[in-house]
Coordinates of N, CA, C and O in Angstrom, one line a residue:
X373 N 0.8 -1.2 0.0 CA 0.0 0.0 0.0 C 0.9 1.3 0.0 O 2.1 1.1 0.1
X374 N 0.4 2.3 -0.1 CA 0.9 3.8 -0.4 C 0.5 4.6 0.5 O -0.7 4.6 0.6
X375 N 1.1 5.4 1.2 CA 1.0 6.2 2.3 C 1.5 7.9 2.1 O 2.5 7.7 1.4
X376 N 1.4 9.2 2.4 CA 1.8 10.0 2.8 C 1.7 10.4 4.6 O 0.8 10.3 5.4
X377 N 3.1 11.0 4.5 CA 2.7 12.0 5.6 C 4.8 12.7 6.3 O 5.9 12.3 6.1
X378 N 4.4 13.5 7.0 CA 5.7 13.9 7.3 C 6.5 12.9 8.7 O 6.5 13.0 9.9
X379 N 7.3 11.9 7.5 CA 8.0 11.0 8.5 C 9.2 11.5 8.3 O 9.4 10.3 8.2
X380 N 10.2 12.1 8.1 CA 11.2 13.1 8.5 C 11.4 14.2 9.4 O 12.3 14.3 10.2
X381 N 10.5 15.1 9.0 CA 10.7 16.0 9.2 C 9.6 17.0 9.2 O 9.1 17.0 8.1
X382 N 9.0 18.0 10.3 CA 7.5 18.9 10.4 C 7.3 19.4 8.9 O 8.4 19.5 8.4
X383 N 6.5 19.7 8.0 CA 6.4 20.1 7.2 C 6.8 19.6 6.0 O 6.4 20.1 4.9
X384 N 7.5 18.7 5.9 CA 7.6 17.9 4.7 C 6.8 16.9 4.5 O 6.4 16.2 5.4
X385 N 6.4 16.9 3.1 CA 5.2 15.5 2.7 C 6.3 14.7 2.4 O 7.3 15.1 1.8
X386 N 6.2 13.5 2.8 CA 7.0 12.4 2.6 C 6.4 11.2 2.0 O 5.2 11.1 2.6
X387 N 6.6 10.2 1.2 CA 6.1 9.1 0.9 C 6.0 7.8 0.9 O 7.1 7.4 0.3
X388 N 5.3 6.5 1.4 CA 6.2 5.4 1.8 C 5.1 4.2 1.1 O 3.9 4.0 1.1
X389 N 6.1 3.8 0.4 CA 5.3 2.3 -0.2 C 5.8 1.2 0.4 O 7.0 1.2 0.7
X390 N 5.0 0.2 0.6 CA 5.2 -1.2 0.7 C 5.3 -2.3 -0.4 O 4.3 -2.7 -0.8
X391 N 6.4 -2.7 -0.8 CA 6.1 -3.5 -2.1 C 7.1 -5.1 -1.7 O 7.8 -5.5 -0.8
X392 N 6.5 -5.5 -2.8 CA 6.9 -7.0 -2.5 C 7.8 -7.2 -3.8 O 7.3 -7.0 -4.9
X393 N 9.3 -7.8 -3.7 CA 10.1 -8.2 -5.3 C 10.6 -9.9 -4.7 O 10.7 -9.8 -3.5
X394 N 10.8 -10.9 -5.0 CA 11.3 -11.9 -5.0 C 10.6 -12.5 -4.2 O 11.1 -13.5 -4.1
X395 N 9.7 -12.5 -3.5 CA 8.8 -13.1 -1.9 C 9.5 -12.2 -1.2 O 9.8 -13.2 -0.6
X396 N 10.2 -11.2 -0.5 CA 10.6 -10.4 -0.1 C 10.3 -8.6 0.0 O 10.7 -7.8 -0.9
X397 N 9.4 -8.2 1.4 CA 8.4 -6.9 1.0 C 9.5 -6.2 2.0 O 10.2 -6.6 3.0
X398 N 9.6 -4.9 1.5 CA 10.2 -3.8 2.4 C 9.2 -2.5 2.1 O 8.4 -2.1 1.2
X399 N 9.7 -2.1 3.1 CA 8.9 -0.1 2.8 C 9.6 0.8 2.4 O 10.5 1.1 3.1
X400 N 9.5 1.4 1.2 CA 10.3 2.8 0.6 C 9.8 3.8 0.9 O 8.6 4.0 0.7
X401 N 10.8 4.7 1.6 CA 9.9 6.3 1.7 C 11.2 6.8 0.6 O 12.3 6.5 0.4
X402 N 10.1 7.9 0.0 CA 10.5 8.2 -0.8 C 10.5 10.1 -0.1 O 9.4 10.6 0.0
X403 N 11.6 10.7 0.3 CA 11.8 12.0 0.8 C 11.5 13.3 0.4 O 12.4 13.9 -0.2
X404 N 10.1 13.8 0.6 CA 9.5 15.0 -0.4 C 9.3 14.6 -1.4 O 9.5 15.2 -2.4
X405 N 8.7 13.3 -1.4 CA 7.9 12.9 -2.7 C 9.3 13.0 -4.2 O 9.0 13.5 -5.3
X406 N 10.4 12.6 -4.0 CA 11.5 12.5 -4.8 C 11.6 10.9 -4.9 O 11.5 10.1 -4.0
X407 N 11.9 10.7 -6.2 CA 12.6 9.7 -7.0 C 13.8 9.2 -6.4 O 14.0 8.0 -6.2
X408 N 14.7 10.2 -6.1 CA 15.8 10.1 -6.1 C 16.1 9.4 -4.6 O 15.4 9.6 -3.6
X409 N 17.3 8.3 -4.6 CA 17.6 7.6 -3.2 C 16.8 7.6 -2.0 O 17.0 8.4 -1.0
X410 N 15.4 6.3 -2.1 CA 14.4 6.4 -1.0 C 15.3 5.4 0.0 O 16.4 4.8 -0.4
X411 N 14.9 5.3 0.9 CA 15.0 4.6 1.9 C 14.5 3.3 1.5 O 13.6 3.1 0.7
X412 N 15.3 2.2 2.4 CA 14.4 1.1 2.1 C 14.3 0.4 3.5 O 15.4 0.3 4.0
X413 N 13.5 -0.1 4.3 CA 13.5 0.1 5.5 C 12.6 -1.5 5.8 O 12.0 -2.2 5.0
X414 N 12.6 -1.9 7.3 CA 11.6 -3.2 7.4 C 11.6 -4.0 6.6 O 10.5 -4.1 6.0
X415 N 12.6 -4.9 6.1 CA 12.4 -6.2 4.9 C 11.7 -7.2 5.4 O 11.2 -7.1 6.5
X416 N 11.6 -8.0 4.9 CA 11.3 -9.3 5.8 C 10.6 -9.9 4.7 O 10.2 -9.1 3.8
X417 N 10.2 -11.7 4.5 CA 10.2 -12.6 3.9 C 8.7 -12.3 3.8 O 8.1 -11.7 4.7
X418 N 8.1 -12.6 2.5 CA 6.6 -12.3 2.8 C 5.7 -13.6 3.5 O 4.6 -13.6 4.0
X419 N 6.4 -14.6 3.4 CA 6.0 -15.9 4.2 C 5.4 -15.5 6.0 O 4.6 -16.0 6.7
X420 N 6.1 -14.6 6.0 CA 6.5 -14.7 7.5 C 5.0 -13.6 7.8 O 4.8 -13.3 9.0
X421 N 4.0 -12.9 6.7 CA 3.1 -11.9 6.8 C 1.8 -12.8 6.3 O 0.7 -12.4 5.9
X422 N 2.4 -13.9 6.3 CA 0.5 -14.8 5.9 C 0.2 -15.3 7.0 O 0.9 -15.4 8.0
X423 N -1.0 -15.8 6.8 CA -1.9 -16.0 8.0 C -3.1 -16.6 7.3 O -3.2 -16.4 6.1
X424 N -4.1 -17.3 7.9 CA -5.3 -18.3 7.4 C -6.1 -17.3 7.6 O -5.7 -16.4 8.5
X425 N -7.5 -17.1 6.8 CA -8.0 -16.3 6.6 C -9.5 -17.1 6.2 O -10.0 -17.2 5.1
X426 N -10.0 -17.7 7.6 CA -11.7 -18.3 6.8 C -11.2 -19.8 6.2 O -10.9 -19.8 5.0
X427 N -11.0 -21.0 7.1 CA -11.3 -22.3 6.5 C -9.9 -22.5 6.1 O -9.0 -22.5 6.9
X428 N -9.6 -22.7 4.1 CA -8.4 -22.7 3.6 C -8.1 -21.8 3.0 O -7.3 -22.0 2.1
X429 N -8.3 -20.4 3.4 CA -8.0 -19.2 2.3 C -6.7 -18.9 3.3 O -6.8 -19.3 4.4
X430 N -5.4 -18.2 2.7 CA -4.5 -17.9 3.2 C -4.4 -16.5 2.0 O -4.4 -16.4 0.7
X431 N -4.0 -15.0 3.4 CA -4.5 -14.2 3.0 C -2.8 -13.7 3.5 O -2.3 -14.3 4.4
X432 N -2.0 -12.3 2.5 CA -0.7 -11.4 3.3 C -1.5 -10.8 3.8 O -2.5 -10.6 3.2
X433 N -1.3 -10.2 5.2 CA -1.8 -9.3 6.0 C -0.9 -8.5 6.9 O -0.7 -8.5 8.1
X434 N -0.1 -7.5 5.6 CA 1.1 -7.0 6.2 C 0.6 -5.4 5.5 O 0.0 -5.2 4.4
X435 N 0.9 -4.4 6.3 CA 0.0 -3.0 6.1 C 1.2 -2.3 6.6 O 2.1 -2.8 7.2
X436 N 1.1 -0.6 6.1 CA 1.8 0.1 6.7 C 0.4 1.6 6.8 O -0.5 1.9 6.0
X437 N 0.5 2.1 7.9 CA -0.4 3.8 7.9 C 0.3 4.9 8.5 O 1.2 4.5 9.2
X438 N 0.2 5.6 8.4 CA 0.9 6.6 9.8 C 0.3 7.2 10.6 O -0.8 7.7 10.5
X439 N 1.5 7.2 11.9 CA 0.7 7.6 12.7 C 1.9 8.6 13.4 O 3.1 8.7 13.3
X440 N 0.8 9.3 14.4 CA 1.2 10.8 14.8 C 2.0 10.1 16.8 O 2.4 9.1 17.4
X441 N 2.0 11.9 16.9 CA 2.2 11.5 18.5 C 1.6 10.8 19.2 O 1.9 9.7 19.6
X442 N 0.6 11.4 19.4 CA -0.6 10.4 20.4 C -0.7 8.9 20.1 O -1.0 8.1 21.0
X443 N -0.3 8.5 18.9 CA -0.2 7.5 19.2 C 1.0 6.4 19.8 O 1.0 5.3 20.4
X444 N 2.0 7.3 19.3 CA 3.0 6.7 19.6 C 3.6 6.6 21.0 O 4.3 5.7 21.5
X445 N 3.0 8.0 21.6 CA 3.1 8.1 23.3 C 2.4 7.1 24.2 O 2.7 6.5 25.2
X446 N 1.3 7.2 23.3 CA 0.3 6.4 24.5 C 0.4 4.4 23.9 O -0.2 3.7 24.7
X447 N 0.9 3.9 23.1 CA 1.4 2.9 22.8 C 2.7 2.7 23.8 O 2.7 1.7 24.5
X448 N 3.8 3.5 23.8 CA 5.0 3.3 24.7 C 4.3 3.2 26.3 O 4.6 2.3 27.1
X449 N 3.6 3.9 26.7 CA 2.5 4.1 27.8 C 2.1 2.9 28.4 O 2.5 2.5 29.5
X450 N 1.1 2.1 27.6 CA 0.7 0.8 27.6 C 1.6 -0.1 27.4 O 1.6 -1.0 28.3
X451 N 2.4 -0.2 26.5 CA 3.5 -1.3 26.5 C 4.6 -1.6 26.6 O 5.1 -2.7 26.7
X452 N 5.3 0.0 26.8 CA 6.7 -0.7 27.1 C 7.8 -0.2 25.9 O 7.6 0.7 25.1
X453 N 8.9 -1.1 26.0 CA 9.9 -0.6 24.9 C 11.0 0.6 24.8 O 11.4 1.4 25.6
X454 N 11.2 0.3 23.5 CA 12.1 1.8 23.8 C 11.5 2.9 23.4 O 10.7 3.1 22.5
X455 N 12.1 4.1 24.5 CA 11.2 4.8 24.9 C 11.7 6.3 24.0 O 12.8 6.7 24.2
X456 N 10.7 6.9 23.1 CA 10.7 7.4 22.2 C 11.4 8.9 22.3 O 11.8 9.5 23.3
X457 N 11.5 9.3 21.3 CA 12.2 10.8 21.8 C 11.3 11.7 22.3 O 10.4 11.5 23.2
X458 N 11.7 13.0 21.7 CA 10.9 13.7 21.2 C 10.2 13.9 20.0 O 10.8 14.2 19.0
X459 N 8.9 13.8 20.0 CA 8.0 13.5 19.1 C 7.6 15.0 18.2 O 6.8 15.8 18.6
X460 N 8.2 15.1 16.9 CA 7.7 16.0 16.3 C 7.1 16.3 15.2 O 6.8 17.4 14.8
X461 N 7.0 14.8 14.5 CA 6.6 14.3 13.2 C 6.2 12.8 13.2 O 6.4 12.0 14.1
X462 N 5.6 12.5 12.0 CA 5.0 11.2 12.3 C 5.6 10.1 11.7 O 6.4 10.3 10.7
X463 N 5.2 8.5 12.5 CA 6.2 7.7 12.2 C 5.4 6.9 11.4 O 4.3 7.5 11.1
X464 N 5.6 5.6 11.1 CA 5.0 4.7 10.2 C 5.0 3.4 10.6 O 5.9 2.6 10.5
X465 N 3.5 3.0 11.0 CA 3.2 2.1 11.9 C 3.1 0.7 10.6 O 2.1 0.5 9.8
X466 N 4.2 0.0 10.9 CA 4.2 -1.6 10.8 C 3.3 -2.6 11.1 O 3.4 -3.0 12.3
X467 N 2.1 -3.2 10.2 CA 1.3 -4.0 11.7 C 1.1 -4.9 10.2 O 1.1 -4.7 9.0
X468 N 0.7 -5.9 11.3 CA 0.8 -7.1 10.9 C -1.2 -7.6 11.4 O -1.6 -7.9 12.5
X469 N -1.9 -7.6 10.2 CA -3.3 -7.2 10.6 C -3.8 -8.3 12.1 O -3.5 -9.5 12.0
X470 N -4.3 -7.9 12.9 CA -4.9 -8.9 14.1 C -3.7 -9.4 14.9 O -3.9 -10.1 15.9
X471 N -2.8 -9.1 14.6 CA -1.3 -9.6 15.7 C -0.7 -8.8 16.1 O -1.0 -8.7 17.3
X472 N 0.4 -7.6 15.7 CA 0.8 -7.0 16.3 C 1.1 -6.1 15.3 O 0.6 -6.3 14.2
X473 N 2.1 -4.6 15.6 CA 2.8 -3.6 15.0 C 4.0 -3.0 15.7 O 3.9 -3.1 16.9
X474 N 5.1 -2.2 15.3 CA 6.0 -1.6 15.3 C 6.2 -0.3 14.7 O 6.2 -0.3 13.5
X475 N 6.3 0.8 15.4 CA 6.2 2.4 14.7 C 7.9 2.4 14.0 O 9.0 2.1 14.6
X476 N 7.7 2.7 13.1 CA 9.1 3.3 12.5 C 9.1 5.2 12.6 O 8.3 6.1 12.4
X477 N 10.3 5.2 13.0 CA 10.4 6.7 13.4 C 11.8 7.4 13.1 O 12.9 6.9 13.5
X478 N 11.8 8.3 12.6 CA 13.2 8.6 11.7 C 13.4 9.6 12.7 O 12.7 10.5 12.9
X479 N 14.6 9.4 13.5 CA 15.1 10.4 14.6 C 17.1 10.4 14.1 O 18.0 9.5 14.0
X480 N 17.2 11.4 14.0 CA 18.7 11.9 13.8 C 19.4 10.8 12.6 O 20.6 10.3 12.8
X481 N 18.5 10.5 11.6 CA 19.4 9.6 10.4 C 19.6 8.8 10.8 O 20.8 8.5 10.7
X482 N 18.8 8.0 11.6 CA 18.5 6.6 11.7 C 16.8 6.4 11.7 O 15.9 7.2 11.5
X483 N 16.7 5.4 11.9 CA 15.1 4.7 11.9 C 15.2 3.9 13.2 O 16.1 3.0 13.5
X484 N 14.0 4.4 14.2 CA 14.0 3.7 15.4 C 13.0 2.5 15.2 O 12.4 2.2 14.1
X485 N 12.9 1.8 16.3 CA 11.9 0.7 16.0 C 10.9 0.9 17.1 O 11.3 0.3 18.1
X486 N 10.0 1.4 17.2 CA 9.4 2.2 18.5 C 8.1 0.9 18.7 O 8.0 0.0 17.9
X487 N 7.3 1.0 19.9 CA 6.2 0.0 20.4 C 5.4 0.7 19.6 O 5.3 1.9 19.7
X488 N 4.5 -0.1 18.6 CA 2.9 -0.3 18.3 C 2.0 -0.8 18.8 O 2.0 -0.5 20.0
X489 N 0.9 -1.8 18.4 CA -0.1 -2.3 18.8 C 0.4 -3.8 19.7 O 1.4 -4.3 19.3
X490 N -0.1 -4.4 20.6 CA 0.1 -5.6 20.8 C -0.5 -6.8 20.6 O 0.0 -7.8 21.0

């Protein structure tokens, strides 16, 4: 799926897709909506994002949305983890539909791996 929102930086639109090449899905943000050298961020095997879905149907149920402070505060709040900076832009919540998630959050040119849903 396809997302905006400012995961960098206040004021910047930023872009982040989820795509899948070889059985293999990662998230690209693409920086002010630029072509040029996105991030490639969260890989992981697409095997590892299925799940049974109704009898024999086997369904990917791997999502990306974003989300703001409030969420990410009050997630660290309830659960625990590492405990987030200062929150000034929004990060991009990982979830894995009905199981869990992980906020991604771009603090000082790195990407944290912050608590999501449980």
């Amino acid at each position: 799926n396809v997302i905006k929102g400012e995961f960098s930086k206040p004021g910047q639109t930023d872009w982040a897709v989820l795509c899948s090449v070889g059985q293999v899905s990662s998230v690209l943000v693409f920086w002010n909506g630029s072509e040029t050298n996105p991030a490639e961020i969260a890989k992981r095997n697409d095997v590892d994002s299925l799940q049974s879905w109704g009898g024999d149907k086997i369904v990917y149920s791997r999502a990306i949305t974003p989300v703001g402070r409030g969420y990410i505060l009050e997630h660290y709040k309830a659960y625990g983890g590492e405990k987030p900076p200062a929150i000034d832009h929004e990060g991009i919540n990982d979830l894995f539909y009905g199981k869990a998630s992980e906020v991604l959050y771009f603090y000082r040119g790195k990407w944290l791996h912050l608590t999501g849903a449980d």
